[in-house]
Short mmCIF file of C-alpha atoms in Angstrom, two decimals:
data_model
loop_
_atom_site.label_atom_id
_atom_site.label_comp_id
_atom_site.label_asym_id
_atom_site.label_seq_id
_atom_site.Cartn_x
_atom_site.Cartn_y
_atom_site.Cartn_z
CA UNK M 1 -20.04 -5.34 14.09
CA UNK M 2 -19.82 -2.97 11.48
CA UNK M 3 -16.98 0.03 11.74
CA UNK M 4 -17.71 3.09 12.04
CA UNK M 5 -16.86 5.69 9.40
CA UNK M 6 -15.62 9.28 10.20
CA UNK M 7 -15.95 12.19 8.19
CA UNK M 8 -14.43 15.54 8.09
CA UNK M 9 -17.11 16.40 11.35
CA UNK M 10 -15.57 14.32 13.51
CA UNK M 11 -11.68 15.81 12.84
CA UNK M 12 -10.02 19.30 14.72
CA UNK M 13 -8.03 20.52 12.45
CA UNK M 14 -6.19 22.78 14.74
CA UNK M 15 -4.54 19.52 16.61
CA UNK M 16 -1.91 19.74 14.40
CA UNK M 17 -1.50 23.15 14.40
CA UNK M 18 0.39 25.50 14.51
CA UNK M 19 2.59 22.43 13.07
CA UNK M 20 4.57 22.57 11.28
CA UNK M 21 3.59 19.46 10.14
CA UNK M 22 7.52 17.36 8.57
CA UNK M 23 7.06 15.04 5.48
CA UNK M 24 10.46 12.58 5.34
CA UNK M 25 10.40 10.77 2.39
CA UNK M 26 8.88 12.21 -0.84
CA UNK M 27 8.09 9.66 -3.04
CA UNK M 28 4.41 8.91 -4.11
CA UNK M 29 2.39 9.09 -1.06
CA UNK M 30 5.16 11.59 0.95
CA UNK M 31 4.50 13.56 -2.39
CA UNK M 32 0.51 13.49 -2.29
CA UNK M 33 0.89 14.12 1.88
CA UNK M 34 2.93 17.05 1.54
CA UNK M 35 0.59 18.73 -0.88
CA UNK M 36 -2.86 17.66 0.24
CA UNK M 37 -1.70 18.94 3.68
CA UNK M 38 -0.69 22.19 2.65
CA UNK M 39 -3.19 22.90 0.55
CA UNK M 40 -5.33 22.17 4.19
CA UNK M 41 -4.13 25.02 5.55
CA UNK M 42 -1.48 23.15 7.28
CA UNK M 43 2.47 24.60 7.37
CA UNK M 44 4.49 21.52 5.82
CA UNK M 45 8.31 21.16 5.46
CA UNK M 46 9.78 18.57 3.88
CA UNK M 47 13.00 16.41 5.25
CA UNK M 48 15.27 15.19 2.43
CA UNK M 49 19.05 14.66 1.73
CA UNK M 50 20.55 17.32 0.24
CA UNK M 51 21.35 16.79 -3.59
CA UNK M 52 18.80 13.91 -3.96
CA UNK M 53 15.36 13.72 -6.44
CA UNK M 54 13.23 14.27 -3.16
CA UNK M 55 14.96 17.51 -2.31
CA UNK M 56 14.69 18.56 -6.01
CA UNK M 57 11.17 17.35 -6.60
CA UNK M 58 9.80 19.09 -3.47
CA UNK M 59 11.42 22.73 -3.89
CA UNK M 60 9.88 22.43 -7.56
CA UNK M 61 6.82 22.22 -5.43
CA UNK M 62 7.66 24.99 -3.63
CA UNK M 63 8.16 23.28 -0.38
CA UNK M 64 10.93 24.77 2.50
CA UNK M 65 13.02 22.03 2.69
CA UNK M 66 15.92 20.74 5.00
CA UNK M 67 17.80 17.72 6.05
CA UNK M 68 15.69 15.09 7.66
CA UNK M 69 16.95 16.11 10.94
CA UNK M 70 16.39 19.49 10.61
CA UNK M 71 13.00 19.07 9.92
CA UNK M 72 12.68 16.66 12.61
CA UNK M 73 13.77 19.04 15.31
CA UNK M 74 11.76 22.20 13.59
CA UNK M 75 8.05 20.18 12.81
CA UNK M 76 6.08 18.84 15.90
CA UNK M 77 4.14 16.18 13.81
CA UNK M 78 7.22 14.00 11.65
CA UNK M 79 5.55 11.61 9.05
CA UNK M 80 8.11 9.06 8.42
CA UNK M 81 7.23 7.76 4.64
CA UNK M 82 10.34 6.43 3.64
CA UNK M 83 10.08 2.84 2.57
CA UNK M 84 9.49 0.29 5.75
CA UNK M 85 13.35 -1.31 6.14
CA UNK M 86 14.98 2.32 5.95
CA UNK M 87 12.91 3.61 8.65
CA UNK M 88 15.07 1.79 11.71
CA UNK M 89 18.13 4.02 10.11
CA UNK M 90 15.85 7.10 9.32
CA UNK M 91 14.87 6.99 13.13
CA UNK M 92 17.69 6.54 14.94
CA UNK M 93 19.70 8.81 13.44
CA UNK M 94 17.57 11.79 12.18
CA UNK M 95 14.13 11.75 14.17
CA UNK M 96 14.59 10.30 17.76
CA UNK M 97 17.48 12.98 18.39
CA UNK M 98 15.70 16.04 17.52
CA UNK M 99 12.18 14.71 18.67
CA UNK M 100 10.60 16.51 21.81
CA UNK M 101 8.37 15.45 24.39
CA UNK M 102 4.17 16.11 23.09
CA UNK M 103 5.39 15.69 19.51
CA UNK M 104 4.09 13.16 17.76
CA UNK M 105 5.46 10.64 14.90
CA UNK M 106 3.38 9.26 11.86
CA UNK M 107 3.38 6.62 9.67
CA UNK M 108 1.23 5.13 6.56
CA UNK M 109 2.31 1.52 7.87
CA UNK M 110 2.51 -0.28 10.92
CA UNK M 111 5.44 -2.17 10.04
CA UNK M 112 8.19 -0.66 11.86
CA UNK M 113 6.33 -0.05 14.86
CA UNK M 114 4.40 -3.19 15.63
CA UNK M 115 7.54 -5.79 14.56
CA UNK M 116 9.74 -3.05 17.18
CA UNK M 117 12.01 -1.53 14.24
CA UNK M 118 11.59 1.49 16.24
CA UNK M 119 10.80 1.88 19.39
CA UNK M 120 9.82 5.43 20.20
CA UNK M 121 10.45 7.36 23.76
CA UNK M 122 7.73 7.33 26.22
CA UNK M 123 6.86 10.80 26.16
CA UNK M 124 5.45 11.28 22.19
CA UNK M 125 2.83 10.23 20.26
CA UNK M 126 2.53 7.38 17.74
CA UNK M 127 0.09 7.44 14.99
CA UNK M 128 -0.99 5.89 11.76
CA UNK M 129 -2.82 7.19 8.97
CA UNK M 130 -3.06 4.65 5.80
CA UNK M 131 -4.54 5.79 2.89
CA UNK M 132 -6.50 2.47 0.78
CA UNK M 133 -4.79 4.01 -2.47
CA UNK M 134 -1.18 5.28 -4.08
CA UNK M 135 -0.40 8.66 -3.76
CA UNK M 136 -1.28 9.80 -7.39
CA UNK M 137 -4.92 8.34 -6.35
CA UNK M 138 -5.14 10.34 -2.61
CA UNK M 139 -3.65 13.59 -5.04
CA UNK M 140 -6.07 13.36 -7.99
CA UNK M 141 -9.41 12.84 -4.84
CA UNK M 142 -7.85 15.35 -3.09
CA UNK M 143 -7.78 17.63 -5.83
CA UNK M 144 -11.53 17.43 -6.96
CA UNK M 145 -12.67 17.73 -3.52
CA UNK M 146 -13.64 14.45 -2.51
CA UNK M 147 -10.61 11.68 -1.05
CA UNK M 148 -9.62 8.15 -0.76
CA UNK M 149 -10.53 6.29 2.34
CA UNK M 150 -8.31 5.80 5.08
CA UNK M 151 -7.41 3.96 8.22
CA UNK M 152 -5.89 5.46 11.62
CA UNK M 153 -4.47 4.46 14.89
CA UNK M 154 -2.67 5.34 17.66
CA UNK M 155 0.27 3.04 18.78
CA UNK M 156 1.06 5.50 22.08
CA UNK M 157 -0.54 8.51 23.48
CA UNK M 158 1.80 10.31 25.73
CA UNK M 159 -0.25 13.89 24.76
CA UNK M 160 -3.76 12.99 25.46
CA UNK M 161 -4.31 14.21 21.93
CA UNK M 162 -2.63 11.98 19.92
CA UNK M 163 -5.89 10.46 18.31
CA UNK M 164 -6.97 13.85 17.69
CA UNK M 165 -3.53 14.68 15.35
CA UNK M 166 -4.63 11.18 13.59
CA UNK M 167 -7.47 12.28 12.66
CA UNK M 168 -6.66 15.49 11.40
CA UNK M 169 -3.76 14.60 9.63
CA UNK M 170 -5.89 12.29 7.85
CA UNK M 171 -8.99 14.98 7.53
CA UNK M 172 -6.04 17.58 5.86
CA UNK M 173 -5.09 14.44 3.45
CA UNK M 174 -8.57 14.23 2.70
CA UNK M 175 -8.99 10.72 4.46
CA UNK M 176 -12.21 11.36 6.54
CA UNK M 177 -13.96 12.94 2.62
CA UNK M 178 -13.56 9.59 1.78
CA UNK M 179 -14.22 7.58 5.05
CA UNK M 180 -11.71 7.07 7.61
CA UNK M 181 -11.96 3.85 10.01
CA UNK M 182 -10.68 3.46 13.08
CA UNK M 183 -7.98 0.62 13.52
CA UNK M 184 -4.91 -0.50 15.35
CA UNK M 185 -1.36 -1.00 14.39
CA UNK M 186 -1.71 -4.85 14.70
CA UNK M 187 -4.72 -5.39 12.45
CA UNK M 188 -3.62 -2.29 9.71
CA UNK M 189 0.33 -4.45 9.46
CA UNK M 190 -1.12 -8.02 9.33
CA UNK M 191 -4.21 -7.75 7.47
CA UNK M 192 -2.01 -5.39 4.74
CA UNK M 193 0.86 -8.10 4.39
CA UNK M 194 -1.87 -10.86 4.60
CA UNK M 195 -3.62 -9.30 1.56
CA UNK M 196 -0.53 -8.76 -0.46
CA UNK M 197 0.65 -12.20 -0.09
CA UNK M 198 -2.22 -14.52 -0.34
CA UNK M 199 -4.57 -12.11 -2.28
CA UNK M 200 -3.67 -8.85 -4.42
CA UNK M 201 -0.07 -10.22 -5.17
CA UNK M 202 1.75 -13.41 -4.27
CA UNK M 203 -2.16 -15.46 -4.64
CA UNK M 204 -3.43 -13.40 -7.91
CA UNK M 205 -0.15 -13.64 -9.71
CA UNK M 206 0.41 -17.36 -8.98
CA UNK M 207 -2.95 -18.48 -9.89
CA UNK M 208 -2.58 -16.16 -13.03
CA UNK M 209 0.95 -18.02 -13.76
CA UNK M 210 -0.99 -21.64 -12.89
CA UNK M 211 -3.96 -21.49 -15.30
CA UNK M 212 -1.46 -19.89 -17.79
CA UNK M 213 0.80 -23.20 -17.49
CA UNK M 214 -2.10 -25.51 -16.94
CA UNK M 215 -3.45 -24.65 -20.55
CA UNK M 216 0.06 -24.54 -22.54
CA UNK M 217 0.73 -27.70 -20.77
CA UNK M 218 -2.62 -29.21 -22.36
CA UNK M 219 -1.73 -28.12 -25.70
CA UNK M 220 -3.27 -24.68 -26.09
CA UNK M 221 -1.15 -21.61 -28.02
CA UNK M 222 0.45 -19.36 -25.24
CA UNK M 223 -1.07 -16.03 -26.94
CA UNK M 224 -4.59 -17.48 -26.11
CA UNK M 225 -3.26 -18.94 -23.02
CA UNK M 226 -2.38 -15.59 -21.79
CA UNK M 227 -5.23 -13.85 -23.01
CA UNK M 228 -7.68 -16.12 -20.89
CA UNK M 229 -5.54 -15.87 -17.65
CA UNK M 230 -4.00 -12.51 -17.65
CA UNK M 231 -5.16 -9.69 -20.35
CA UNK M 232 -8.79 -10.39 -19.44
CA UNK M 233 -8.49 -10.43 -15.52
CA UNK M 234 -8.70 -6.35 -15.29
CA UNK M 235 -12.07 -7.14 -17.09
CA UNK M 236 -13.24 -8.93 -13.84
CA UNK M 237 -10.68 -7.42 -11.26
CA UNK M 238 -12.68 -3.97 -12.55
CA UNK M 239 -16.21 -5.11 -12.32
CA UNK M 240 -15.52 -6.25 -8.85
CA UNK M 241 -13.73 -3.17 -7.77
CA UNK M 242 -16.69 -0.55 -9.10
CA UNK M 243 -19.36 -3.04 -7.62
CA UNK M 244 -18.33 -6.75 -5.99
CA UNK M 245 -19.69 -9.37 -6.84
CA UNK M 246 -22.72 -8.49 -7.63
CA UNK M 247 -21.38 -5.58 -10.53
CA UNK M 248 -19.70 -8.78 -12.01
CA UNK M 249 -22.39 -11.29 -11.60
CA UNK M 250 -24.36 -8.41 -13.62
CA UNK M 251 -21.77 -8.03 -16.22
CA UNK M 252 -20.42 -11.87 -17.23
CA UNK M 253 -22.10 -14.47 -19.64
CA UNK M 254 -24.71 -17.10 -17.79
CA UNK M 255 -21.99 -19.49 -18.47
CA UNK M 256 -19.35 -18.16 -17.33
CA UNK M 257 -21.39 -17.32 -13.99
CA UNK M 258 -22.00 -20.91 -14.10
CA UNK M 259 -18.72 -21.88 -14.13
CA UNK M 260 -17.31 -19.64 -11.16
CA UNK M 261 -20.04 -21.26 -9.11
CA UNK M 262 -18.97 -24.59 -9.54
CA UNK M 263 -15.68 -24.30 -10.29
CA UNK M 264 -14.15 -21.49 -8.34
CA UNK M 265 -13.96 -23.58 -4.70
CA UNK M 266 -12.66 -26.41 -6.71
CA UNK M 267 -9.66 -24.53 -6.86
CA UNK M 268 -10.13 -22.61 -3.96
CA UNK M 269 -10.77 -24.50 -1.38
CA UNK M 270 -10.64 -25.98 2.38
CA UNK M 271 -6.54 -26.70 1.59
CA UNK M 272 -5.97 -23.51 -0.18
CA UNK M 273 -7.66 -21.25 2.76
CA UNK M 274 -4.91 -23.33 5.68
CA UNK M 275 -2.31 -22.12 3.12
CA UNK M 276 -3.93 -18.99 3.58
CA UNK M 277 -4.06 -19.77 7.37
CA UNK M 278 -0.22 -20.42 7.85
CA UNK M 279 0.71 -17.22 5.78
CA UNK M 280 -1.09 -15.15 8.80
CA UNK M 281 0.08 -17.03 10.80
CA UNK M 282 3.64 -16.28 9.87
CA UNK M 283 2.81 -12.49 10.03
CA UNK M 284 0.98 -12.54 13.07
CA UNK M 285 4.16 -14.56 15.25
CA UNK M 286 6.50 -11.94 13.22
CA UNK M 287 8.00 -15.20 11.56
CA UNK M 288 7.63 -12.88 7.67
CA UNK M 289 9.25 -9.57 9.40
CA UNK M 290 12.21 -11.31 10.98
CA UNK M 291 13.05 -13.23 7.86
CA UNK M 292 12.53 -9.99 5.63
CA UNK M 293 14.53 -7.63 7.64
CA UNK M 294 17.31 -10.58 7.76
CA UNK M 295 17.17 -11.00 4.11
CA UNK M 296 17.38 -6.76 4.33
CA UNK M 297 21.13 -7.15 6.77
CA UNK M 298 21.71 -9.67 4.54
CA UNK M 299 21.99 -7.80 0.90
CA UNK M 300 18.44 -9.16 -0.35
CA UNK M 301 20.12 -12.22 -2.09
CA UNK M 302 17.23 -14.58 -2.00
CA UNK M 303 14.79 -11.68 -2.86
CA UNK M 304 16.85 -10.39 -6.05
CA UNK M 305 16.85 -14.43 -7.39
CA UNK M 306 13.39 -15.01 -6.80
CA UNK M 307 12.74 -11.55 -8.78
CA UNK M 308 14.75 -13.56 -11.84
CA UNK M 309 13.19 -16.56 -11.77
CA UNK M 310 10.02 -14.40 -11.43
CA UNK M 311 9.78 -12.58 -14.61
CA UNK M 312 11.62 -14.90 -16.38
CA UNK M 313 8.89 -17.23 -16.93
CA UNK M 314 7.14 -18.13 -20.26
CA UNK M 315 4.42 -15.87 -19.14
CA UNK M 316 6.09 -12.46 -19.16
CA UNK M 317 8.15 -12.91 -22.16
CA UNK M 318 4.19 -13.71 -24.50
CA UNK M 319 2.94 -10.95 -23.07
CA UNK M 320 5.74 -8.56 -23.49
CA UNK M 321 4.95 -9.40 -27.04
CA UNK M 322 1.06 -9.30 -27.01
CA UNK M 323 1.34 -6.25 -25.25
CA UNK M 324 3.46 -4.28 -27.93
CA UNK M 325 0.90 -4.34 -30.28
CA UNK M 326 -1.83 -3.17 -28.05
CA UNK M 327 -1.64 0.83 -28.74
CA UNK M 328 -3.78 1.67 -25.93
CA UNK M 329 -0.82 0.14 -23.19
CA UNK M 330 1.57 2.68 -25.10
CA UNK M 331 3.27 5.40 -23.41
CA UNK M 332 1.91 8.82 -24.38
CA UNK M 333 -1.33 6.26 -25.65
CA UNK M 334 -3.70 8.78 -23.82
CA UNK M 335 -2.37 12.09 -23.62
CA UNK M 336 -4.72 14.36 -24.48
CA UNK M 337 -7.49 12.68 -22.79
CA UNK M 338 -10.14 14.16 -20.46
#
């Protein structure tokens, strides 16, 4: 069954209103929030420690701002946008305090919520609004009237209303201009960490790093090793994103279409997908979360050593040098541009 999409007719604006409406955590998407938001019509403070690049970054963008808490007690809608392991600390000790019964508490990701990081009271609401894009993407759609596509959900309801604020939170971010879909806080957590793992990150980069190795292995130079495997995959990773499979079927050599059709499930196939099985798996019995927010209590140890090993392969250090001499990857490289 297909989902439905809603649009900017099917959000109230004035369920979040008179607000106002507490961003904690400024970073990218806190950043694009706060501003989208506001320049909604919506009345948006922002929470943020007092001396910190969040507190400085949103009074240059003319934001009130106050401590976390502060802003928790004044705002009836808190979006909590800090990164996912602070948000345990974040709640407990600025929001739950100062929250009141009817208000309601946002995030962009289910984490916290659905692995029971936090457990909210009884008496407010729990939403999700995810925008499919980084903050400098949901600004920049925002900004020429149109907007990135987003998910919402509601996790608890103790208003009545609290899929109404959803939706127009995500309507003032400009999620239903781009197409908001309906969702829950199970499927938006384990079908995001199932994607980064065996898809956009842990599965692109390690096939990337396997072809890389399988042809320096056979003999081939590195440089043209890393071209094939790496440099060229935006090529492809672009076609597919402006079009699927059928912009890149359009775009790529017969040969090469040739190839991916009998060669592709050669490498990705039946006993690749139950590796793919037992990774969601793992995220669906909270197996990931509870080692991840262990390896958190625990100083990150393993995590900071597998980050060494990880970009000190052969891989990173030929492209660090292929990628000097391409100007266009340059900092500054298109300033200027249109």
């Amino acid at each position: 069954m297909q989902a439905r999409i809603y649009t900017d007719n099917d959000a109230n604006p004035s369920a979040i209103k008179p607000g106002p409406v507490a961003i904690i955590g400024y970073g990218s998407q806190g950043r694009a929030h706060a501003r989208n938001l506001r320049d909604s019509g919506h009345d948006v403070i922002v929470g943020a420690r007092a001396g910190g690049r969040a507190e400085a970054a949103a009074k240059g963008d003319g934001f009130a701002v106050m401590s976390p808490a502060e802003a928790a007690k004044a705002a009836s809608l808190i979006a909590l946008l800090t990164p996912d392991m602070s948000h345990a600390e974040v709640y407990t000790r600025d929001i739950a305090p100062n929250m009141s019964a009817g208000d309601a508490l946002l995030v962009a990701h289910g984490f916290s919520i659905h692995y029971g990081q936090i457990q909210p009271a009884k008496d407010v609401d729990v939403i999700l609004v995810a925008p499919k894009g980084p903050g400098d993407l949901v600004r920049r759609e925002y900004e020429r009237g149109a907007g990135v596509p987003s998910l919402f959900a509601v996790w608890q309801d103790a208003s009545g209303k609290a899929r109404d604020k959803a939706l127009a939170y995500c309507a003032g971010n400009g999620g239903t201009a781009g197409g908001a879909i309906e969702t829950t806080f199970a499927e938006e957590t384990e079908t995001d960490l199932f994607g980064e793992q065996a898809v956009l990150c842990g599965g692109a980069s390690e096939l990337v790093i396997a072809g890389y190795e399988t042809l320096v292995e056979a003999g081939y130079q590195p440089e043209v090793a890393y071209f094939e495997c790496l440099h060229e995959l935006k090529l492809i990773v672009d076609l597919m994103y402006e079009g699927g499979l059928a912009k890149m079927h359009s775009f790529i050599s017969e040969t090469a279409k040739y190839g991916d059709l009998v060669s592709g499930p050669r490498v990705i196939n039946a006993e690749t997908r139950e590796r793919m099985r037992e990774v969601l798996r793992d995220i669906q019995t909270g197996s990931f979360a509870r080692d991840w927010v262990l390896e958190n209590q625990a100083g990150k140890p393993r995590y900071a050593a597998l980050l060494r090993e990880d970009l000190d392969q052969p891989i990173e250090h030929t492209g660090e040098r292929l990628r000097a001499r391409m100007g266009w990857l340059q900092p500054g490289a298109n300033a200027g541009q249109a």
